[in-house]
Amino acid sequence: MALYATAASVLAGVESRRGSIKGLVYASSFQNVKQLYALVCETQRYSSVLDAVITSAGLLRAEKKLRPHLAKVLVYELLLGKGFKGGSGGRWKPLLDRHQARLKAELARLKVHRGVSKNEDLLQVESKPGPASQVPRFVRVNTLKTCCDDAVDYFKRQGFSYQGRASSLEDLRALKGKCFLLDPLLPELLVFPAQTDLHDHPLYQAGHLILQDKPRACSACQASCLPAVLLAPPPGSHVIDACAAPGNKTSHLAALLKNQGKIFAFDLDAGRLASMATLLARAGVSCCELAEEDFLAISPSDQRYRQVWRPDGWRSPGRAHLARRACRPWLGSSGEHCATRSLSPPCSVWSTPRAPSAKRRMKTWCGTPCSTTRGPSG
């Protein structure tokens, strides 16, 4: 079944640091995103338990063609999930049927060994919800389609309690139930309790809300909104987003530009660009030109980019210091970061700096020394 193969592919991608669960799920071609996301998250949550059961049952030794990530997904569904009912499981069901008794016996033995009676009690400290699961849900109001006041009123009519603007990060961490706040630092950023699921909310489906990826700390999620705010391009500007997918920064830029001007958005991954195109269409972005290219491979003298905006304020020590301080959660400790670089503090995978020629090209673009280190996308 495509569900299990896709879930295994997402798990492998997360393990190899090709992206986040959310990013890889949305970049896949599987249509039921919510089902896929839930399966991947739960399989990862029980990862250590599944590894122990699969190893003790000798499943991978017996089934040489079964890949480890797919085995983990299938065993989760068999033992801890909804099971294979009706036609679910496809060609994998007969394989699991052959090993079902042994797998169930190993799970029971593991529970006896650890002195627990429920499956959820098997979770080790490292596989229980960690700090990331306690981070509030950050939601940016898409001002291309609505305003913050209208979004707040909509949630209030749905029974949510609006608590006003937060005064500290502690206010955000203390959120519970159906309460929500306005972020203390950034306009149009609403904050909900950690477990709030808005993927099926009508405002999200209509593109009025943009869900920010869940990071490991409140400041990191706020920081994912900072590049566009710090750049602050006036309407009519031409802007480059050097590593654009999955599109949150790009849609934020379009909102600040009021869809007036041009955004040149680059990314090397065709699948992520396709998902980004869907996100931008839903958000009502009409000023963006997508390119499946390496930003560092294009020519700064290309006439298409002659109007790209470089604010003079980024040359001043105070502004540069503000940018470094605000972006410190992902950028590290040193280096001048110009306007063009600031659009992509998050790329998809951290890597070592590129060759000197790439650094020189970034300097040609920006007019200041720039880091070519890449980080997680946003």
XYZ file of C-alpha atoms in Angstrom:
378
model
C 0.000 0.000 0.000
C 1.314 3.471 -0.916
C 0.675 4.741 2.625
C 3.235 2.425 4.228
C 5.891 2.868 1.536
C 5.531 6.653 1.701
C 5.679 6.657 5.505
C 8.865 4.576 5.359
C 10.366 7.029 2.866
C 9.537 9.978 5.150
C 11.111 8.229 8.152
C 14.262 7.546 6.140
C 14.372 11.188 5.044
C 14.028 12.456 8.610
C 16.752 10.087 9.805
C 19.131 11.231 7.054
C 18.254 14.888 7.812
C 16.801 15.612 4.391
C 13.979 17.526 6.064
C 11.399 17.643 8.845
C 8.466 15.245 9.127
C 6.040 17.969 8.122
C 8.119 19.144 5.181
C 8.660 15.643 3.803
C 5.019 14.661 4.296
C 3.801 17.701 2.379
C 6.428 17.147 -0.315
C 5.179 13.588 -0.904
C 2.531 12.733 -3.479
C 0.307 10.962 -0.923
C -3.049 12.724 -0.838
C -4.245 11.966 2.715
C -1.664 14.146 4.438
C -3.238 13.880 7.887
C -3.234 10.053 7.799
C 0.377 9.929 6.620
C 1.537 12.495 9.180
C -0.124 10.612 12.048
C 1.378 7.274 10.982
C 4.895 8.695 10.681
C 4.719 10.529 14.020
C 3.418 7.514 15.930
C 5.917 5.153 14.316
C 8.739 7.489 15.268
C 7.336 7.859 18.768
C 7.504 4.089 19.316
C 10.763 3.720 17.406
C 12.832 2.148 20.199
C 10.031 -0.285 21.090
C 9.603 -1.332 17.461
C 13.355 -1.794 17.016
C 13.450 -4.094 20.047
C 10.493 -6.193 18.867
C 11.737 -6.466 15.263
C 15.225 -7.467 16.397
C 14.095 -10.070 18.921
C 11.610 -11.549 16.427
C 14.309 -11.816 13.741
C 12.018 -10.230 11.163
C 14.731 -8.639 9.019
C 16.825 -11.817 9.065
C 13.862 -13.829 7.817
C 12.709 -11.282 5.226
C 15.852 -10.143 3.418
C 13.991 -7.839 1.009
C 12.154 -5.946 3.748
C 13.801 -2.600 4.433
C 14.167 -1.477 8.086
C 12.030 1.671 7.866
C 9.219 -0.133 6.065
C 9.407 -2.962 8.606
C 9.050 -0.452 11.417
C 5.963 1.140 9.840
C 4.309 -2.229 9.142
C 4.997 -3.614 12.615
C 3.652 -0.429 14.186
C 0.404 -0.790 12.229
C 0.127 -4.478 13.120
C 0.880 -4.260 16.843
C 0.167 -0.696 17.935
C -1.930 0.892 15.200
C -5.267 0.044 13.614
C -4.113 -3.281 12.183
C -4.614 -4.556 8.661
C -8.348 -4.637 8.101
C -10.141 -5.415 4.875
C -7.834 -4.790 1.939
C -5.343 -2.654 3.843
C -1.775 -3.839 3.890
C -1.748 -4.890 0.251
C 1.092 -7.239 -0.626
C 2.646 -6.770 2.805
C -0.226 -8.382 4.700
C 0.727 -12.019 3.872
C 4.299 -11.276 4.961
C 3.126 -9.853 8.293
C 0.683 -12.724 8.765
C 3.595 -15.179 8.645
C 5.314 -13.384 11.522
C 2.305 -12.093 13.442
C 2.387 -14.656 16.264
C 6.109 -14.191 16.871
C 5.888 -10.401 16.803
C 2.987 -10.342 19.267
C 4.840 -12.757 21.537
C 7.935 -10.551 21.530
C 5.838 -7.482 22.342
C 4.224 -9.330 25.266
C 7.641 -10.504 26.463
C 8.959 -6.950 26.331
C 6.066 -5.689 28.468
C 6.656 -8.420 31.034
C 10.386 -7.670 31.080
C 9.749 -3.969 31.710
C 6.955 -4.575 34.185
C 4.201 -2.764 32.290
C 0.774 -3.773 31.027
C -0.008 -1.067 28.455
C 1.732 -0.373 25.181
C 2.165 3.322 25.944
C 3.974 2.444 29.182
C 6.764 0.957 27.067
C 7.821 4.359 25.873
C 11.302 5.230 27.045
C 12.180 8.725 28.215
C 13.804 9.480 24.867
C 10.708 8.465 22.893
C 8.200 10.307 25.039
C 7.064 13.719 23.872
C 10.042 16.015 24.329
C 10.505 19.770 24.402
C 9.387 20.153 20.758
C 5.976 18.691 21.555
C 5.534 21.304 24.294
C 6.259 24.246 21.994
C 3.125 26.275 21.268
C 1.510 26.235 17.841
C 2.451 29.409 15.964
C 0.048 30.599 13.260
C 0.731 33.559 10.988
C -2.265 35.500 9.695
C -1.963 35.872 5.917
C -2.616 39.567 5.340
C -3.025 38.973 1.600
C -6.429 37.474 2.402
C -7.510 38.769 5.799
C -6.392 40.845 8.774
C -5.405 39.841 12.294
C -8.540 41.321 13.888
C -10.841 39.311 11.606
C -8.942 36.096 12.312
C -9.126 36.711 16.063
C -12.876 37.373 15.839
C -13.385 34.153 13.874
C -11.636 32.076 16.539
C -13.585 33.823 19.302
C -16.841 32.882 17.573
C -15.622 29.276 17.565
C -15.285 29.295 21.344
C -11.599 30.180 21.677
C -10.585 32.618 24.398
C -8.343 35.458 23.193
C -5.856 36.509 25.883
C -4.412 39.565 24.105
C -0.725 40.162 23.440
C 1.674 38.005 25.435
C 4.126 39.817 27.678
C 6.752 37.048 27.806
C 7.639 33.599 26.515
C 6.313 32.159 29.761
C 2.831 33.327 28.763
C 3.170 31.299 25.565
C 4.353 28.157 27.320
C 1.490 28.382 29.826
C -1.229 28.256 27.149
C -3.843 25.534 27.652
C -7.191 24.446 26.281
C -8.823 26.808 23.786
C -6.874 29.915 24.769
C -4.667 31.814 22.344
C -2.459 34.904 22.350
C -0.842 37.421 20.054
C 2.931 36.948 19.865
C 4.849 39.500 22.005
C 7.361 40.307 19.255
C 5.844 39.813 15.820
C 2.648 41.249 14.336
C 0.068 38.906 12.781
C 1.499 35.898 14.659
C -1.065 34.038 16.792
C -0.025 31.470 19.382
C -2.087 28.432 20.419
C -1.435 25.558 22.861
C 1.033 22.912 21.677
C -1.488 20.231 20.721
C -3.812 22.508 18.724
C -4.393 20.950 15.279
C -5.506 23.475 12.668
C -4.794 21.482 9.485
C -8.521 21.021 8.858
C -9.521 24.505 10.008
C -11.463 26.452 7.340
C -9.189 29.499 7.661
C -6.127 27.345 6.983
C -7.796 25.517 4.114
C -8.727 28.879 2.564
C -5.172 30.220 2.884
C -6.009 32.819 5.532
C -3.591 31.195 7.992
C -0.027 29.930 7.529
C 1.083 27.247 10.000
C 4.683 27.672 11.068
C 6.800 24.513 11.431
C 7.080 23.336 15.030
C 10.698 23.815 16.243
C 12.439 22.844 19.472
C 11.978 26.204 21.158
C 9.611 29.147 21.082
C 12.365 31.518 19.954
C 13.227 29.317 16.965
C 9.658 29.397 15.699
C 9.482 33.160 16.078
C 12.827 33.358 14.315
C 11.379 31.566 11.287
C 9.225 34.682 10.763
C 12.070 37.145 11.342
C 13.878 37.141 7.955
C 11.044 38.856 6.087
C 10.326 41.235 8.988
C 13.991 42.242 9.298
C 14.333 42.750 5.559
C 11.062 44.753 5.497
C 10.943 45.275 1.722
C 8.564 48.063 0.676
C 5.787 47.196 -1.818
C 7.120 47.127 -5.372
C 10.536 45.736 -4.398
C 12.277 42.868 -6.174
C 13.511 40.266 -3.674
C 15.423 36.976 -3.873
C 14.578 34.021 -1.623
C 17.708 31.926 -2.070
C 16.438 28.627 -0.623
C 12.695 29.006 -0.678
C 10.821 25.730 -0.113
C 8.494 24.949 1.568
C 7.370 28.567 1.097
C 6.549 30.087 4.479
C 9.172 32.829 4.109
C 8.108 33.486 0.536
C 4.434 33.869 1.420
C 5.433 36.177 4.288
C 7.473 38.317 1.906
C 4.551 38.476 -0.528
C 2.299 39.686 2.287
C 4.772 42.445 3.205
C 5.051 43.400 -0.469
C 1.234 43.327 -0.770
C 1.760 41.254 -3.935
C 3.417 44.280 -5.550
C 6.880 43.732 -6.988
C 8.631 40.422 -7.630
C 10.007 37.536 -5.570
C 12.569 35.267 -7.241
C 12.335 31.995 -5.291
C 15.042 29.346 -5.775
C 15.161 25.732 -4.628
C 16.928 22.626 -5.927
C 14.225 20.097 -4.987
C 11.491 19.752 -7.621
C 9.126 17.959 -5.235
C 9.428 20.658 -2.594
C 8.915 23.344 -5.230
C 5.706 21.633 -6.381
C 4.409 21.612 -2.802
C 5.488 25.227 -2.445
C 3.516 26.200 -5.557
C 0.403 24.692 -3.966
C 1.002 26.594 -0.709
C 1.547 29.894 -2.530
C -1.570 29.438 -4.655
C -3.642 28.774 -1.542
C -2.133 31.850 0.119
C -3.022 34.076 -2.838
C 0.589 34.885 -3.766
C 0.824 36.274 -7.303
C 4.182 38.078 -7.326
C 6.483 35.046 -7.101
C 8.589 33.401 -9.801
C 9.732 29.866 -8.869
C 12.993 28.440 -10.221
C 14.417 24.937 -9.778
C 17.973 26.252 -9.695
C 20.938 26.733 -7.394
C 20.969 30.385 -6.348
C 24.776 30.306 -6.180
C 24.951 29.237 -9.843
C 23.106 32.246 -11.270
C 24.843 35.390 -12.451
C 24.568 38.580 -10.386
C 24.825 40.526 -13.653
C 21.708 38.885 -15.117
C 19.338 41.651 -16.195
C 16.384 39.862 -14.577
C 17.818 40.696 -11.157
C 19.014 44.255 -11.768
C 16.255 45.656 -9.553
C 16.806 43.295 -6.606
C 16.496 45.393 -3.484
C 19.418 45.788 -1.044
C 18.515 48.060 1.879
C 21.248 50.488 2.908
C 20.344 49.873 6.544
C 21.959 46.438 6.388
C 25.313 48.138 5.858
C 25.139 49.842 9.250
C 26.757 48.076 12.251
C 23.614 48.464 14.351
C 21.344 46.784 11.808
C 23.853 43.998 11.181
C 24.132 43.416 14.929
C 20.327 43.268 15.210
C 20.163 40.694 12.425
C 22.876 38.516 13.972
C 21.305 38.735 17.418
C 17.792 37.937 16.168
C 18.935 35.057 13.962
C 21.463 33.594 16.422
C 19.371 30.427 17.124
C 20.296 29.107 13.684
C 23.157 31.227 12.306
C 25.840 30.646 14.917
C 28.306 33.132 16.262
C 30.033 35.057 13.489
C 29.882 36.513 9.988
C 28.123 39.437 8.346
C 24.724 38.467 6.922
C 23.317 40.665 4.202
C 19.781 41.215 3.016
C 19.883 38.448 0.424
C 21.308 35.921 2.907
C 18.764 36.922 5.529
C 15.937 35.467 3.468
C 17.348 32.000 3.857
C 18.707 31.502 7.350
C 16.949 28.198 7.052
C 17.817 25.955 4.123
C 17.149 22.235 4.178
C 20.260 20.669 5.720
C 23.209 22.058 7.652
C 26.391 21.553 5.662
C 29.964 22.755 5.550
C 30.652 26.062 3.774
C 30.860 25.921 -0.008
C 33.991 26.481 -2.068
C 35.692 29.906 -2.075
C 34.222 30.659 -5.514
C 30.742 30.334 -4.045
C 31.673 32.689 -1.211
C 33.000 35.225 -3.691
C 29.773 35.009 -5.669
C 27.719 35.613 -2.526
C 29.917 38.655 -1.824
C 29.255 39.884 -5.378
C 25.539 39.604 -4.732
C 25.530 41.190 -1.330
C 28.431 43.580 -1.148
C 29.381 42.217 2.298
C 31.058 39.027 3.544
C 28.417 36.298 3.737
C 28.127 32.857 5.242
C 27.285 30.073 2.808
C 26.389 27.617 5.544
C 22.923 26.213 5.142
C 20.376 25.411 7.807
C 16.792 23.969 8.177
C 14.151 25.324 5.739
C 11.343 27.609 6.647
